[in-house]
Short mmCIF file of C-alpha atoms in Angstrom, two decimals:
data_model
loop_
_atom_site.label_atom_id
_atom_site.label_comp_id
_atom_site.label_asym_id
_atom_site.label_seq_id
_atom_site.Cartn_x
_atom_site.Cartn_y
_atom_site.Cartn_z
CA MET A 22 40.61 103.28 62.20
CA GLU A 23 36.90 102.58 61.74
CA LYS A 24 34.37 104.99 60.25
CA ASN A 25 31.43 103.40 62.06
CA GLU A 26 30.59 102.81 65.71
CA GLY A 27 32.00 99.32 66.25
CA PRO A 28 33.96 96.39 64.84
CA GLY A 29 32.79 93.97 62.17
CA GLY A 30 32.47 96.02 59.01
CA ARG A 31 29.45 94.68 57.13
CA ALA A 32 28.86 92.40 60.13
CA SER A 33 27.28 95.39 61.87
CA VAL A 34 24.58 95.22 64.51
CA TYR A 35 21.23 96.99 64.70
CA SER A 36 19.18 96.89 67.91
CA GLU A 37 15.79 98.40 68.66
CA GLY A 38 12.88 97.57 70.93
CA GLY A 39 14.50 94.41 72.30
CA PHE A 40 15.23 93.06 68.80
CA THR A 41 18.83 92.55 67.65
CA PHE A 42 19.77 92.12 64.00
CA ASP A 43 22.96 91.01 62.30
CA MET A 44 22.92 93.60 59.54
CA GLY A 45 25.13 91.67 57.14
CA PRO A 46 26.27 88.00 57.00
CA SER A 47 23.84 85.48 58.44
CA TRP A 48 25.17 82.05 57.38
CA TYR A 49 27.93 80.20 59.27
CA LEU A 50 29.45 77.76 56.78
CA MET A 51 32.85 76.06 56.39
CA PRO A 52 33.55 75.53 60.11
CA ASP A 53 37.00 74.17 59.24
CA ILE A 54 38.03 77.64 58.00
CA PHE A 55 36.95 79.27 61.27
CA GLN A 56 38.79 76.55 63.20
CA LYS A 57 42.00 77.18 61.28
CA PHE A 58 41.70 80.93 61.83
CA PHE A 59 41.28 80.69 65.59
CA GLU A 60 44.11 78.15 65.81
CA GLU A 61 46.43 80.96 64.66
CA PHE A 62 45.93 82.32 68.20
CA GLY A 63 46.00 79.01 70.03
CA LYS A 64 42.21 79.12 70.36
CA ASN A 65 39.09 77.32 69.18
CA PRO A 66 35.76 78.83 68.13
CA ASP A 67 34.08 77.18 71.14
CA ASP A 68 36.31 79.26 73.40
CA PHE A 69 34.11 82.18 72.35
CA PHE A 70 30.68 80.92 71.30
CA GLU A 71 28.46 77.85 71.25
CA LEU A 72 28.05 76.53 67.72
CA LYS A 73 24.81 74.75 66.79
CA ARG A 74 24.19 72.75 63.64
CA LEU A 75 20.84 73.74 62.18
CA ASP A 76 18.28 71.07 61.35
CA PRO A 77 16.71 71.67 58.95
CA SER A 78 19.61 73.51 57.37
CA TYR A 79 17.12 75.62 55.44
CA LYS A 80 13.62 75.55 54.00
CA VAL A 81 12.78 76.17 50.35
CA PHE A 82 9.48 77.64 49.15
CA PHE A 83 8.95 77.08 45.42
CA ASP A 84 6.66 79.19 43.25
CA ASN A 85 4.15 76.33 42.90
CA GLU A 86 3.46 76.41 46.68
CA LYS A 87 5.62 73.32 47.20
CA THR A 88 7.94 73.50 50.21
CA VAL A 89 10.86 71.25 51.11
CA SER A 90 13.43 71.22 53.88
CA ILE A 91 17.11 70.43 53.45
CA SER A 92 18.04 68.22 56.37
CA ALA A 93 21.20 67.92 58.44
CA ASP A 94 20.77 64.17 57.77
CA ILE A 95 22.21 63.56 54.30
CA GLU A 96 20.19 60.37 53.88
CA LYS A 97 16.98 62.41 54.08
CA ASN A 98 18.30 64.68 51.35
CA TYR A 99 18.95 61.68 49.13
CA GLU A 100 15.33 60.62 49.66
CA LEU A 101 14.20 64.16 48.85
CA PHE A 102 16.08 64.19 45.54
CA ASP A 103 14.61 60.79 44.70
CA SER A 104 11.20 62.45 45.01
CA PHE A 105 12.27 65.13 42.53
CA GLU A 106 13.36 62.82 39.71
CA GLU A 107 14.31 59.25 38.81
CA ASN A 108 17.63 58.22 40.37
CA GLY A 109 17.76 61.57 42.13
CA ALA A 110 19.50 60.11 45.18
CA GLU A 111 22.22 58.46 43.10
CA LYS A 112 22.74 61.66 41.10
CA LEU A 113 23.04 63.72 44.27
CA ARG A 114 25.42 61.22 45.83
CA ASP A 115 27.73 61.42 42.80
CA TYR A 116 27.43 65.21 42.68
CA LEU A 117 28.33 65.64 46.34
CA GLU A 118 31.19 63.15 46.09
CA SER A 119 32.65 65.22 43.26
CA ALA A 120 32.09 68.46 45.21
CA GLY A 121 33.70 67.00 48.34
CA LYS A 122 36.87 65.89 46.56
CA LEU A 123 37.10 69.25 44.84
CA TYR A 124 36.61 71.11 48.11
CA GLU A 125 39.47 69.27 49.79
CA SER A 126 41.73 69.93 46.84
CA ILE A 127 40.83 73.63 46.56
CA VAL A 128 41.32 74.27 50.28
CA LYS A 129 44.73 72.56 50.22
CA GLU A 130 46.03 73.91 46.91
CA MET A 131 44.28 77.20 46.13
CA LEU A 132 42.51 79.09 48.90
CA TYR A 133 45.45 79.93 51.14
CA ARG A 134 47.81 80.84 48.30
CA ASP A 135 48.46 84.32 47.02
CA TYR A 136 48.59 84.96 43.29
CA ARG A 137 50.90 87.73 42.10
CA SER A 138 51.66 86.54 38.56
CA ILE A 139 50.71 83.86 36.08
CA LEU A 140 53.71 81.86 37.34
CA ASP A 141 51.83 81.27 40.59
CA LEU A 142 49.23 79.32 38.60
CA LEU A 143 51.68 77.36 36.49
CA ASN A 144 52.75 74.62 38.85
CA GLY A 145 51.94 71.00 38.20
CA LYS A 146 49.29 70.50 40.86
CA LEU A 147 47.35 73.63 39.97
CA LEU A 148 47.48 72.93 36.25
CA LEU A 149 46.10 69.44 36.87
CA GLN A 150 43.52 70.93 39.20
CA GLY A 151 42.49 73.43 36.52
CA LEU A 152 41.71 70.57 34.15
CA ARG A 153 39.63 68.84 36.83
CA LEU A 154 37.78 72.05 37.65
CA ASN A 155 36.24 72.41 34.19
CA ILE A 156 36.80 76.13 34.64
CA LEU A 157 35.30 77.04 31.26
CA GLU A 158 32.00 75.31 32.06
CA SER A 159 29.34 77.32 33.88
CA LEU A 160 27.67 76.06 37.02
CA GLU A 161 24.29 76.28 35.29
CA HIS A 162 25.49 73.97 32.49
CA PHE A 163 27.20 71.64 34.97
CA VAL A 164 24.04 71.21 37.06
CA SER A 165 21.59 71.05 34.14
CA HIS A 166 23.47 68.14 32.58
CA ARG A 167 23.19 66.13 35.77
CA PHE A 168 19.68 66.92 37.02
CA GLU A 169 16.35 67.24 35.23
CA SER A 170 13.96 68.64 37.81
CA GLU A 171 13.68 72.37 38.45
CA GLU A 172 13.61 71.72 42.20
CA ALA A 173 16.96 69.91 42.20
CA ARG A 174 18.57 72.45 39.88
CA LYS A 175 17.49 75.43 41.96
CA ILE A 176 18.55 73.93 45.29
CA LEU A 177 22.00 73.18 43.86
CA GLN A 178 22.45 76.69 42.45
CA TYR A 179 20.76 79.03 44.93
CA SER A 180 23.90 79.68 47.01
CA ILE A 181 25.71 81.35 44.11
CA GLY A 182 23.56 84.43 44.70
CA PHE A 183 25.23 84.73 48.12
CA LEU A 184 28.60 84.72 46.32
CA GLY A 185 27.48 87.59 44.13
CA SER A 186 27.19 85.73 40.83
CA ALA A 187 24.66 84.26 38.43
CA PRO A 188 24.85 80.48 37.78
CA GLN A 189 25.33 81.01 34.04
CA LYS A 190 28.39 83.21 34.70
CA THR A 191 29.93 81.23 37.55
CA PRO A 192 32.59 78.53 36.95
CA SER A 193 31.39 75.00 37.65
CA MET A 194 34.02 74.61 40.37
CA TYR A 195 31.61 76.44 42.66
CA HIS A 196 29.45 73.33 42.87
CA ILE A 197 31.56 72.81 46.00
CA MET A 198 28.93 75.02 47.69
CA SER A 199 26.56 72.04 47.76
CA HIS A 200 29.16 69.99 49.64
CA ILE A 201 29.60 72.91 52.02
CA ASP A 202 25.95 73.22 53.00
CA MET A 203 24.66 69.65 52.58
CA THR A 204 27.64 67.55 53.68
CA MET A 205 29.55 69.86 56.02
CA GLY A 206 26.38 71.47 57.39
CA VAL A 207 24.87 74.86 58.18
CA PHE A 208 25.68 76.19 61.65
CA TYR A 209 24.75 79.10 63.87
CA PRO A 210 26.82 80.70 66.64
CA GLU A 211 24.77 81.63 69.70
CA GLY A 212 24.73 85.40 69.66
CA GLY A 213 24.86 85.54 65.87
CA ILE A 214 27.58 86.48 63.42
CA ARG A 215 28.00 89.59 65.57
CA ARG A 216 29.43 87.27 68.22
CA VAL A 217 32.03 86.01 65.74
CA ALA A 218 33.03 89.60 64.95
CA ALA A 219 33.19 90.40 68.67
CA SER A 220 35.41 87.35 69.24
CA ILE A 221 37.93 88.54 66.67
CA TYR A 222 37.80 92.02 68.21
CA GLU A 223 38.53 90.50 71.62
CA LEU A 224 41.47 88.55 70.18
CA ALA A 225 42.86 91.73 68.63
CA LEU A 226 42.63 93.62 71.93
CA GLU A 227 44.30 90.72 73.73
CA HIS A 228 47.22 90.94 71.29
CA GLY A 229 47.72 94.67 71.69
CA ALA A 230 45.62 96.18 68.90
CA ARG A 231 44.03 99.58 69.49
CA PHE A 232 40.79 100.61 67.81
CA HIS A 233 39.52 104.08 66.91
CA PHE A 234 35.78 103.97 66.21
CA ASN A 235 33.70 106.78 64.72
CA GLU A 236 36.87 107.99 63.03
CA GLU A 237 36.83 108.14 59.24
CA VAL A 238 40.01 107.81 57.20
CA GLN A 239 40.31 110.64 54.71
CA ARG A 240 43.69 110.01 53.12
CA ILE A 241 46.65 107.65 53.00
CA LYS A 242 49.72 109.83 52.60
CA VAL A 243 52.52 108.40 50.45
CA THR A 244 56.09 109.70 50.39
CA ASP A 245 58.89 108.18 48.30
CA GLY A 246 56.76 105.19 47.43
CA ARG A 247 55.80 104.33 51.01
CA ALA A 248 52.62 104.96 53.00
CA ASN A 249 53.99 106.97 55.90
CA SER A 250 50.80 108.20 57.55
CA VAL A 251 47.02 107.81 57.72
CA ILE A 252 44.96 110.98 58.00
CA THR A 253 41.51 110.76 59.60
CA ASP A 254 38.86 113.33 60.40
CA LYS A 255 40.31 113.52 63.92
CA SER A 256 44.07 112.98 63.76
CA ILE A 257 47.17 111.91 61.82
CA TYR A 258 48.85 108.55 62.51
CA GLU A 259 52.36 107.71 61.38
CA ALA A 260 52.66 104.25 59.84
CA ASP A 261 55.29 101.58 59.21
CA ALA A 262 52.74 99.68 57.12
CA VAL A 263 49.08 100.18 56.25
CA VAL A 264 46.53 97.37 55.93
CA VAL A 265 43.21 98.36 54.34
CA ASN A 266 40.01 96.35 54.72
CA ALA A 267 37.71 99.17 53.71
CA ASP A 268 35.98 99.00 50.32
CA TYR A 269 38.83 98.51 47.80
CA PRO A 270 37.62 100.95 45.09
CA HIS A 271 36.92 103.63 47.71
CA SER A 272 40.37 103.17 49.19
CA GLU A 273 42.14 103.43 45.84
CA LEU A 274 40.05 106.21 44.29
CA GLU A 275 39.32 108.36 47.35
CA LEU A 276 42.18 107.82 49.80
CA LEU A 277 45.19 107.74 47.48
CA ASP A 278 46.53 110.37 45.12
CA LYS A 279 46.35 109.29 41.48
CA PRO A 280 50.04 108.36 41.00
CA HIS A 281 49.81 105.85 43.85
CA ARG A 282 46.75 103.93 42.65
CA THR A 283 47.14 100.37 41.40
CA TYR A 284 43.64 100.41 39.89
CA ASP A 285 42.09 103.46 38.24
CA GLU A 286 38.47 104.41 37.61
CA ASP A 287 38.41 102.61 34.24
CA TYR A 288 39.49 99.38 35.90
CA TRP A 289 36.62 99.46 38.38
CA LYS A 290 34.11 100.40 35.69
CA SER A 291 35.18 97.31 33.73
CA ARG A 292 34.64 94.91 36.65
CA VAL A 293 31.57 92.71 37.14
CA LEU A 294 30.17 93.83 40.46
CA ALA A 295 28.30 91.58 42.86
CA PRO A 296 24.77 92.70 43.71
CA SER A 297 23.62 95.28 46.12
CA ALA A 298 20.62 94.35 48.23
CA PHE A 299 17.31 95.43 49.64
CA VAL A 300 17.15 94.35 53.28
CA ALA A 301 14.17 94.70 55.59
CA TYR A 302 14.85 94.30 59.31
CA LEU A 303 11.53 93.51 60.99
CA GLY A 304 10.73 92.90 64.64
CA VAL A 305 7.33 91.20 64.99
CA ASP A 306 5.34 90.63 68.17
CA ARG A 307 4.58 86.96 67.53
CA VAL A 308 6.26 83.76 66.36
CA PHE A 309 5.71 82.49 62.82
CA ASP A 310 6.17 78.73 63.09
CA SER A 311 5.97 78.14 59.32
CA LEU A 312 9.39 79.80 58.93
CA GLU A 313 12.66 78.10 59.80
CA HIS A 314 15.95 79.79 60.64
CA HIS A 315 16.91 80.07 56.93
CA ASN A 316 14.20 80.28 54.24
CA LEU A 317 14.55 80.60 50.47
CA PHE A 318 11.67 81.76 48.28
CA LEU A 319 12.54 80.78 44.69
CA GLU A 320 10.48 82.01 41.75
CA LYS A 321 9.80 80.02 38.59
CA ASP A 322 11.43 82.53 36.22
CA TRP A 323 14.51 83.08 38.35
CA ALA A 324 16.84 83.06 35.30
CA GLU A 325 15.10 86.19 34.02
CA LYS A 326 15.36 87.76 37.48
CA PHE A 327 19.11 87.04 37.53
CA GLN A 328 19.39 89.24 34.44
CA GLN A 329 17.77 92.13 36.32
CA VAL A 330 20.54 91.80 38.91
CA PHE A 331 23.60 90.90 36.83
CA ASP A 332 23.00 92.40 33.37
CA PRO A 333 23.60 96.19 33.53
CA GLU A 334 21.41 96.74 30.45
CA LYS A 335 18.44 95.02 32.12
CA ALA A 336 18.98 96.29 35.66
CA ALA A 337 15.70 97.11 37.38
CA TRP A 338 13.96 96.97 40.74
CA PRO A 339 12.14 93.61 40.54
CA GLU A 340 8.39 93.17 40.84
CA LYS A 341 8.35 89.53 41.93
CA PRO A 342 11.88 88.37 42.79
CA SER A 343 13.31 85.37 44.55
CA TYR A 344 14.32 86.33 48.08
CA TYR A 345 15.70 85.08 51.40
CA VAL A 346 14.20 85.30 54.87
CA ASN A 347 16.37 84.78 57.93
CA VAL A 348 14.69 84.20 61.30
CA PRO A 349 17.57 84.13 63.81
CA SER A 350 15.14 84.12 66.74
CA ARG A 351 14.30 80.53 65.76
CA THR A 352 17.71 79.59 67.21
CA ASP A 353 19.10 82.63 69.02
CA THR A 354 17.66 83.57 72.42
CA THR A 355 19.28 87.02 72.20
CA ALA A 356 17.63 88.03 68.91
CA ALA A 357 14.10 88.89 70.05
CA PRO A 358 11.89 89.22 73.15
CA GLU A 359 10.11 86.05 74.23
CA GLY A 360 7.11 85.28 72.02
CA SER A 361 8.48 87.43 69.18
CA ASP A 362 10.44 86.92 65.98
CA THR A 363 13.26 88.78 64.29
CA LEU A 364 12.96 88.74 60.49
CA PHE A 365 15.72 89.63 58.04
CA ILE A 366 14.39 89.78 54.47
CA LEU A 367 16.90 90.12 51.63
CA VAL A 368 16.37 90.74 47.92
CA PRO A 369 19.40 91.00 45.58
CA LEU A 370 19.47 94.23 43.55
CA ALA A 371 21.68 95.45 40.74
CA PRO A 372 24.26 97.92 42.08
CA GLY A 373 24.30 101.54 40.99
CA MET A 374 20.55 101.90 40.45
CA GLU A 375 18.41 104.78 41.64
CA ASP A 376 17.30 104.21 45.24
CA THR A 377 14.30 106.15 46.53
CA PRO A 378 11.82 105.73 49.42
CA GLU A 379 9.09 105.08 46.86
CA LEU A 380 11.02 102.25 45.18
CA ARG A 381 11.80 100.72 48.56
CA GLU A 382 8.21 100.78 49.75
CA ARG A 383 6.90 99.30 46.51
CA LEU A 384 9.34 96.38 46.73
CA TYR A 385 8.60 95.92 50.44
CA SER A 386 4.88 95.76 49.70
CA ASN A 387 5.37 93.22 46.89
CA ILE A 388 7.60 91.01 49.01
CA MET A 389 5.25 91.09 51.97
CA ASP A 390 2.27 90.27 49.75
CA ASP A 391 4.12 87.22 48.44
CA LEU A 392 5.51 86.14 51.81
CA GLU A 393 2.16 86.42 53.58
CA GLU A 394 0.44 84.50 50.79
CA LYS A 395 2.97 81.66 50.89
CA ILE A 396 2.93 81.17 54.65
CA GLY A 397 -0.79 81.93 54.91
CA GLU A 398 -0.43 84.48 57.70
CA ASN A 399 -0.48 88.26 58.11
CA ILE A 400 2.91 89.58 59.13
CA ARG A 401 2.54 93.33 58.62
CA GLU A 402 -0.02 93.84 61.34
CA HIS A 403 2.49 92.37 63.83
CA VAL A 404 5.48 94.54 62.85
CA VAL A 405 6.69 96.67 65.76
CA VAL A 406 10.20 97.45 64.45
CA LYS A 407 10.98 98.17 60.81
CA ARG A 408 14.13 99.38 59.06
CA ILE A 409 14.94 99.24 55.35
CA PHE A 410 18.55 99.17 54.15
CA ALA A 411 19.41 99.36 50.44
CA ILE A 412 21.79 100.67 47.77
CA ASN A 413 22.28 104.18 49.15
CA ASP A 414 22.88 102.83 52.66
CA PHE A 415 25.62 100.46 51.50
CA ARG A 416 27.26 103.39 49.74
CA GLU A 417 26.96 105.75 52.70
CA ARG A 418 27.66 103.41 55.63
CA TYR A 419 30.39 101.27 54.05
CA ASN A 420 31.70 103.53 51.26
CA ALA A 421 30.65 100.71 48.94
CA TYR A 422 31.40 101.29 45.26
CA ARG A 423 28.09 101.83 43.44
CA GLY A 424 26.38 100.52 46.55
CA THR A 425 27.43 96.88 46.07
CA ALA A 426 26.71 94.75 49.11
CA LEU A 427 29.43 92.20 48.39
CA GLY A 428 32.22 93.46 46.12
CA LEU A 429 33.23 91.63 42.92
CA SER A 430 31.38 88.68 41.41
CA HIS A 431 33.08 85.29 41.21
CA THR A 432 33.39 85.11 37.45
CA LEU A 433 36.27 83.21 35.81
CA ARG A 434 38.07 86.48 35.05
CA GLN A 435 37.66 87.61 38.64
CA THR A 436 39.05 84.54 40.38
CA ALA A 437 42.47 83.99 42.04
CA LEU A 438 45.11 85.94 40.09
CA TRP A 439 42.44 88.07 38.45
CA ARG A 440 41.08 89.55 41.67
CA PRO A 441 42.59 92.81 43.00
CA SER A 442 45.99 92.30 44.60
CA HIS A 443 46.65 91.93 48.31
CA LYS A 444 49.67 94.20 47.94
CA SER A 445 49.75 97.57 46.24
CA ARG A 446 51.89 97.61 43.11
CA LYS A 447 52.62 101.31 43.59
CA VAL A 448 53.15 101.65 47.35
CA LYS A 449 55.67 99.33 49.01
CA ASN A 450 54.05 98.97 52.44
CA LEU A 451 50.36 99.15 51.54
CA TYR A 452 48.22 95.98 51.78
CA TYR A 453 44.58 95.09 51.17
CA THR A 454 42.38 92.44 52.68
CA GLY A 455 38.68 91.63 52.45
CA GLN A 456 36.07 90.46 49.98
CA TYR A 457 37.56 92.10 46.86
CA THR A 458 40.81 90.15 47.12
CA HIS A 459 41.48 86.42 46.72
CA PRO A 460 39.79 84.14 47.70
CA GLY A 461 36.68 86.36 47.62
CA ILE A 462 33.23 86.91 49.10
CA GLY A 463 31.96 85.52 52.40
CA VAL A 464 33.12 85.54 56.02
CA PRO A 465 35.37 82.44 55.69
CA MET A 466 37.00 83.89 52.57
CA THR A 467 37.76 87.22 54.22
CA LEU A 468 39.36 85.40 57.16
CA ILE A 469 41.62 83.58 54.69
CA SER A 470 42.40 86.85 52.91
CA SER A 471 43.66 88.32 56.18
CA GLN A 472 45.78 85.23 56.87
CA ILE A 473 47.38 85.61 53.44
CA VAL A 474 48.16 89.28 54.11
CA CYS A 475 49.58 88.42 57.53
CA ARG A 476 51.98 85.92 55.96
CA GLU A 477 53.03 88.44 53.31
CA ILE A 478 53.91 91.03 55.94
CA GLN A 479 55.75 88.46 58.05
CA ASP A 480 57.73 87.27 55.01
CA GLU A 481 58.72 90.79 54.11
CA LEU A 482 59.83 91.50 57.68
CA GLU A 483 61.99 88.37 57.57
CA ASP A 484 63.51 89.53 54.27
CA ILE A 485 64.30 92.93 55.81
CA LYS A 486 65.95 91.28 58.82
CA ALA A 487 67.98 88.99 56.55
CA LYS A 488 69.32 91.98 54.65
#
C-alpha cells in the first residue's frame, strides 16, 4: 500500500519539460551491498542497469576559491593529499587501510545482524570489534589527530552529512565512508537511482507482489496482540503479517492505537533527528562544464553551520551554508534534453523549523549568488524548470516526522541495538524496515534492513512449522 503515485519511497521521480530528477538519493555507493541484495533473487545489478564508475568521483569547491577533484585513481588522490600537507599521501594511505579493514569487519560481523538485546552485542568478536572501533571517539577528533590541513579534514568528513550526523557527534567508526568513496568508488546507474527502485519493483512483481498506489494507509488494526488488517482510504486488507517501511514515528503514532505502540511520543521527542533539507530541482537550457556529476561546496566555518542543523537551540535557516550540487545529466542521457543540464541543489536544514515561501526564496537566492560566483557563470537566466522541496514537503509527501529527510542520526546511542526495533514489541506479527532501523540511513542500509526483516519472518515461519 503506497500513499504516493509510484514505487521507491524517497527515491521518487519528478519530470517536467524533458528534465527528469531523482527526488531523493543520488549517490550509488557500496556496490557489494547491491550485489548481495540482487543475488537473493538469483540476479545481478547488471541484469537491470548499466553501472558506470564516475571519474572524477566528485569535485570540491572550497571557500577560498580553490577547487579539487577526487579521482577514481587512488594514486592521484595520494598526490592530492601530498599537496595539502607534509606526508599527506602516507597519512591517507594509512587512514584508508584502517577504514578498509574496518569496513570488511563491519560488513561481516555487524551490518547483517539484528540486535534485540544487549546479549546480541556481547559475543567475543563484537566485543573485540568494539575496542577496535574506538566507539567513544568522535570522527572529528579521529580525523583532526591524523590530518592538519582543512582541505584534508573536510574531504574526509563531508559524507557524514549524508548520513544525517555532525562529525563531532558521529563515532569514529564511520571513517569507513572514506574507504567507501575513495577505494571502492562512486558509481552511477544509467537511468538514475530511479532505475534501481524500478528494478526492485520489477523483481517484486515477478515474485507475485501486488502494489496499490495512491492509496494511503490510515490504520493498522490489532486484535489479541496481532495485526489482523490494514485499513486504507480505499479499502480494508486482512493480514497474516504486516511489514511497514513508511516513516517509523508516523506509523507508530498515527497508525496504531496507543496500547500497541512500542515507542511513544516522548521517545521520538528524545531522539536526535537527522536533518531535513532544502532541495532545488532546476532544469537549465545549457550545459555548465565547470560542474561535475557530484559537486560539494564547503564553507570555511562549516562547524558553526553544523550547529545550525544539529543543535536544536541554534536551529536556523542558514545565510551562507555548505551545500551539494548534483548534475546527473553529466552522466545520464535520460536526465535532460540535449544541450541542457539537470541540477539538483541540496542544503541540509534542521528539522521542525518554520518553512515558508519567503524563507525558501531567500535561501535559493543566497545559494545561487554563491554558486554563480564560484563557477563564474549566470545560471538563473537559463532556468526553464524550477521546483523547491523542503521541510513541509517531506512532512506532507512522506509523512516524515518533523519533516526530517533522513530519519535518525547515526550517533553512538542511535546505532545497532539502540535504533528502533525491526519487530514490534507489542504486536506479534508487525515488522519495520527502512532508514530508522539498523543498520540505518542510505539506500544500501535500507536494502540490508529489509534482508534482516525477511530472515526474521522466515525464521518465525520455520518455528511455527516446527511446533
